[in-house]
Short mmCIF file of C-alpha atoms in Angstrom, two decimals:
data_model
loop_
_atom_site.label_atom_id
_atom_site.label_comp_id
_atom_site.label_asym_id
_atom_site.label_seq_id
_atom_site.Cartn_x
_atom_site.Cartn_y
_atom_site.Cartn_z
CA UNK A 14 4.14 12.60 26.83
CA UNK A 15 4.88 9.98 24.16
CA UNK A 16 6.72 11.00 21.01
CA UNK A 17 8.09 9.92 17.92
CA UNK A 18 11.19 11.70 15.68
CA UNK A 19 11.97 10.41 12.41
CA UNK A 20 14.05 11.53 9.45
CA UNK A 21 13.08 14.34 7.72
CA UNK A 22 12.92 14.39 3.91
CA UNK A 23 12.39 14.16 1.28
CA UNK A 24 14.12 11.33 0.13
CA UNK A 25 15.33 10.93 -3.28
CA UNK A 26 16.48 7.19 -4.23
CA UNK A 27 17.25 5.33 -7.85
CA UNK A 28 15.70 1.83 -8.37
CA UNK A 29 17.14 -1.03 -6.47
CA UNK A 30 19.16 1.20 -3.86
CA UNK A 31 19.15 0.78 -0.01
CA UNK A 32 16.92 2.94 1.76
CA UNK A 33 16.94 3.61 5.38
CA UNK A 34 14.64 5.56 7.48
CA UNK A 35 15.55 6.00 10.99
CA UNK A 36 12.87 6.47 13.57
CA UNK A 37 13.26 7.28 17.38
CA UNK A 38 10.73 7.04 19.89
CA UNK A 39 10.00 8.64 23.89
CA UNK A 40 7.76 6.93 26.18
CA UNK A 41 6.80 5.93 29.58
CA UNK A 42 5.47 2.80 28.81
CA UNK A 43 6.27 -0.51 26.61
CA UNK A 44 4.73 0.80 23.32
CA UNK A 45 4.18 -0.68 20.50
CA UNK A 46 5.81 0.04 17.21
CA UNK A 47 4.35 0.78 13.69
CA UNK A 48 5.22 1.92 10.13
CA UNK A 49 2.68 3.50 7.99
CA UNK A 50 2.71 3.67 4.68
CA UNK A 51 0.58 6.19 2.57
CA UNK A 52 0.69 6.03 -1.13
CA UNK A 53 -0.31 8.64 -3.75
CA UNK A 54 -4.27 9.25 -4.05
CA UNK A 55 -4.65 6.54 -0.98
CA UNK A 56 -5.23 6.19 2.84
CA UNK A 57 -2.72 5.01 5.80
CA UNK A 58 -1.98 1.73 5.45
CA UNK A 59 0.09 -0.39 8.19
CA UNK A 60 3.36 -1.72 6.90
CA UNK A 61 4.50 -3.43 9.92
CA UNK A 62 4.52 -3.53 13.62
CA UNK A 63 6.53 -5.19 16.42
CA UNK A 64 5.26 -5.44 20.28
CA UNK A 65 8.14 -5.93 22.28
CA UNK A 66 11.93 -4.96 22.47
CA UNK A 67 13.95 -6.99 20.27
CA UNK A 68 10.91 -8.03 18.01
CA UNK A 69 11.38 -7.48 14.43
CA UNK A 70 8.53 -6.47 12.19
CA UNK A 71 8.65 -6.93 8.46
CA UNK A 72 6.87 -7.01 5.51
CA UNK A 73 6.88 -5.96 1.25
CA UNK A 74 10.58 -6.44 1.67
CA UNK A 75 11.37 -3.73 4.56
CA UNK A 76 12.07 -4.61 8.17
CA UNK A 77 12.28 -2.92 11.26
CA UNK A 78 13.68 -3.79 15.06
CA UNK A 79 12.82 -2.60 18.31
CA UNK A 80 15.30 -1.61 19.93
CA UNK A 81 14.83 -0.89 23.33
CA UNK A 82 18.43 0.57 24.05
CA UNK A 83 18.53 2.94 21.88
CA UNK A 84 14.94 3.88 21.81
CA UNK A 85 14.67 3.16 17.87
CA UNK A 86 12.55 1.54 15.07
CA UNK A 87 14.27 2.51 11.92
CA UNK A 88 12.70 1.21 8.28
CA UNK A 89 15.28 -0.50 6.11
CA UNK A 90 14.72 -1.78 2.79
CA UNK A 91 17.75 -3.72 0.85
CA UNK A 92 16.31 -2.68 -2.53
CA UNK A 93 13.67 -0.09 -3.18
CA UNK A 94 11.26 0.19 -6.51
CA UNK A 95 9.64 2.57 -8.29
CA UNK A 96 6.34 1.76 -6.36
CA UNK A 97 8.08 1.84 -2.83
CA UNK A 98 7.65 5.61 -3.56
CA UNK A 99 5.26 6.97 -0.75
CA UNK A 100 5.12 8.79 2.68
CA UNK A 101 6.56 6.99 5.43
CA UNK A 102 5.11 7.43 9.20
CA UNK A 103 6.58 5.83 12.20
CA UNK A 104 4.41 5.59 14.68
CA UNK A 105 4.02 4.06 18.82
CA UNK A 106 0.73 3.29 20.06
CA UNK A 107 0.54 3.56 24.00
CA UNK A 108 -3.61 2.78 23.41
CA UNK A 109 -3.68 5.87 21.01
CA UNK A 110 -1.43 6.38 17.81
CA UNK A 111 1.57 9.05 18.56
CA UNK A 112 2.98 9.77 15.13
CA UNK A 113 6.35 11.02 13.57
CA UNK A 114 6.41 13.99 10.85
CA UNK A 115 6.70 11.72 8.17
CA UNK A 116 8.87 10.69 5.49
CA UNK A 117 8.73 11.71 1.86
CA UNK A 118 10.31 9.06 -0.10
CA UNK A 119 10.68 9.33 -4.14
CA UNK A 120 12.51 6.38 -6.21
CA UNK A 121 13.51 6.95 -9.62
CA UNK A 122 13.53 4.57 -12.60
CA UNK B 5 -15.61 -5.52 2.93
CA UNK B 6 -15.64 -1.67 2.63
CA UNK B 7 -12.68 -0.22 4.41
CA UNK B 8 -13.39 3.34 6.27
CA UNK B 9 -14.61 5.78 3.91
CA UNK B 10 -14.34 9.52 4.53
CA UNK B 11 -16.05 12.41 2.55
CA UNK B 12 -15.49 14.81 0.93
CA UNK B 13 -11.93 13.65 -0.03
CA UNK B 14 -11.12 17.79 -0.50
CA UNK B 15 -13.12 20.66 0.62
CA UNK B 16 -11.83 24.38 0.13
CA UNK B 17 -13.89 26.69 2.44
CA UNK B 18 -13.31 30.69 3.37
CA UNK B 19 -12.34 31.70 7.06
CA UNK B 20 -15.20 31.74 8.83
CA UNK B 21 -17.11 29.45 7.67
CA UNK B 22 -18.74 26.09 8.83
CA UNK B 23 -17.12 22.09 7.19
CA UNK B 24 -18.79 19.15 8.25
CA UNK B 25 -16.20 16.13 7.88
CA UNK B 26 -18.28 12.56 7.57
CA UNK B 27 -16.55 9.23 8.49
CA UNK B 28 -17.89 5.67 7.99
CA UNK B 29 -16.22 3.02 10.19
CA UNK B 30 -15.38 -0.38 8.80
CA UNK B 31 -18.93 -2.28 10.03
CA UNK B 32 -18.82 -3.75 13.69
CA UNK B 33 -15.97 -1.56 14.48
CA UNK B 34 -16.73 0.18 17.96
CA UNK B 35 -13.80 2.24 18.27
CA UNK B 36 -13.34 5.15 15.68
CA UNK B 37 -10.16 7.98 15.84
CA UNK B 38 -9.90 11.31 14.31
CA UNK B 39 -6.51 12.55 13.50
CA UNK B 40 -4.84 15.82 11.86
CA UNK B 41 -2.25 16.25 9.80
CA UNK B 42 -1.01 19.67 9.30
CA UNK B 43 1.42 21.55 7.40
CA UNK B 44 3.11 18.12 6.53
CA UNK B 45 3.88 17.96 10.08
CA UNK B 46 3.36 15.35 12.25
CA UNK B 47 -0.05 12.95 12.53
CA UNK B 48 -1.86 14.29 15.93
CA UNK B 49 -4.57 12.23 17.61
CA UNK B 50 -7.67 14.39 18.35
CA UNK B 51 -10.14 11.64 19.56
CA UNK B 52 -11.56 8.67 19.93
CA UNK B 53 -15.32 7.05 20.39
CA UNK B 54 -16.01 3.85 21.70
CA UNK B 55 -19.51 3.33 20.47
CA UNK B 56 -21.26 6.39 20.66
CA UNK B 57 -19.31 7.75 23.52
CA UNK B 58 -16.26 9.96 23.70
CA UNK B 59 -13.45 7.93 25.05
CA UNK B 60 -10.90 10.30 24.90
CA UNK B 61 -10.92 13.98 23.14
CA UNK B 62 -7.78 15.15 24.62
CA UNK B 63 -6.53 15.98 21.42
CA UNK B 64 -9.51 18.57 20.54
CA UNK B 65 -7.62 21.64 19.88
CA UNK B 66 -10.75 23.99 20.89
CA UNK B 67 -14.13 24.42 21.33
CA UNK B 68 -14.46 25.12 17.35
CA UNK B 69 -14.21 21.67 16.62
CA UNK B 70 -17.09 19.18 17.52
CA UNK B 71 -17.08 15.55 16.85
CA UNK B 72 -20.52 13.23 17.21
CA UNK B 73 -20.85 9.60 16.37
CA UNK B 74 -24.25 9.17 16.61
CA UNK B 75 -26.01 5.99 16.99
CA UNK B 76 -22.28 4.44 16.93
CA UNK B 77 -22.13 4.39 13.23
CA UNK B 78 -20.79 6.92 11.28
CA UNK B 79 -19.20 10.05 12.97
CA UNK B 80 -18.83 13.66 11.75
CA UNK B 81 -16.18 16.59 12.44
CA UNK B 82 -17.76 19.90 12.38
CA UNK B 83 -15.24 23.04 12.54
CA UNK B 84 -17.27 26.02 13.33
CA UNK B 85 -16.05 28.67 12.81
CA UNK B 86 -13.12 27.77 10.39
CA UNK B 87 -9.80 29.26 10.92
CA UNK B 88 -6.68 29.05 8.68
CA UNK B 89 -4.63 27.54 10.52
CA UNK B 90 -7.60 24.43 10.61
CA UNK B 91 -6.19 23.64 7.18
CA UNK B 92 -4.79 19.89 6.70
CA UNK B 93 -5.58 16.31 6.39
CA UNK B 94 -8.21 14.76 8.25
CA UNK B 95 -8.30 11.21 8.73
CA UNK B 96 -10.78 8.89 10.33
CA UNK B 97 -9.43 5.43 11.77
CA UNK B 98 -11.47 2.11 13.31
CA UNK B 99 -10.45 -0.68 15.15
CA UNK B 100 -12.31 -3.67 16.51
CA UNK B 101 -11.04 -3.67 19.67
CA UNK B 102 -8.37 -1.37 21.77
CA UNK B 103 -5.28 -1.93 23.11
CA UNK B 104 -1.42 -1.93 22.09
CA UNK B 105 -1.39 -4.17 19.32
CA UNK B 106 -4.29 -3.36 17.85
CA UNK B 107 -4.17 -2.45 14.33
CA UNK B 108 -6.04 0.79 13.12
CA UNK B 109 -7.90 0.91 9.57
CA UNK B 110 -7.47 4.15 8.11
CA UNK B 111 -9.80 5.90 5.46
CA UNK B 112 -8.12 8.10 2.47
CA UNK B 113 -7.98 11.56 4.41
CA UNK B 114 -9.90 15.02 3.63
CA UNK B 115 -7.82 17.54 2.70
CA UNK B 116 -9.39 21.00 4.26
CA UNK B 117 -8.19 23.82 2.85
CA UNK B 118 -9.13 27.51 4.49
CA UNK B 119 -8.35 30.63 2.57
#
């Protein structure tokens, strides 16, 4: 069946540092590609999304690229902030959500 | 416009005992998902209603959980009997319409906790 593997954290960052979050994905299909985001106290939200190989999905700063090839979707972000800190899902969506474990990700004044 | 709401937002119950999870839909969504997080693990789909009807409840784990979405409105989660290893985060989803790039609204979660 379809699955997702992503980093495992948590992840511990300073202000303004690069942060990375590396995603890999199985399926038969031509899924789809999220990131969730979930801050403290709040629901899922969707951070971005791209529907084909080679699309890239960005938004608030990170990006992502599906890469067919290699089977990926990893989260970069050139400079995090204090409020980037959340739990990070990557997800594929094959006409139902298949979710990774989630990423923990703390960044420090 | 209200996104999904779920209540209660935490609910700490004893083994063997009944939880009734409620979910409100963003309005004129048709298609509403229930999904589990346990343990910090990984998010698992458990089902999905189009309307009132169950579209797809492959994810059920067993016959102690029983989902209804009566009227096509609002749906509930009963877990009857609860077990410990039921504990996690619920959440409740909707979507307009289905399909690959469809985007999912997700309420806050409720946290069940069994002791």
């Amino acid at each position: 069946g379809d699955s997702v593997t992503q980093m495992e954290g948590p992840v511990t960052l300073s202000e303004e540092a690069f942060l990375t979050i590396n995603c890999t994905y199985t399926a038969t299909g031509y899924p789809s590609l999220f990131w969730y985001v979930q801050y403290p106290g709040e629901g899922l939200q969707l951070l971005l999304k791209a529907t084909k190989a080679d699309d890239k999905g960005s938004n608030k700063g990170f990006e992502a690229t599906y890469r067919k090839e290699t089977t990926s979707f990893h989260l970069e972000k050139g400079s995090v902030q204090v409020s980037d800190s959340a739990v990070y899902f990557c997800a594929l969506d094959d006409y139902k959500l298949s979710f990774g474990a989630g990423t923990t990700v703390t960044v420090r004044a | 416009e209200a996104g999904v709401t779920q209540f209660p937002s935490h609910s700490v119950i004893e083994k063997g005992q009944t939880v009734t999870l409620r979910c409100d839909p963003i309005s004129g969504h048709d298609n509403l998902y229930w999904y589990r997080r346990v343990m910090g693990k990984e998010i698992k789909f458990l089902l999905h209603f189009v309307k009132e009807s169950k579209q797809d409840e492959s994810g059920m784990p067993n016959n102690r959980f029983l989902a209804e979405r009566t009227g096509g409105t609002y749906s509930t989660l009963k877990v009857q009997p609860a077990e410990l290893e039921d504990s996690g985060v619920y959440f409740c989803a909707s979507s307009s319409t289905t399909g690959r790039d469809t985007e999912a609204f997700f309420g806050q979660g409720t946290r069940l906790t069994v002791v």
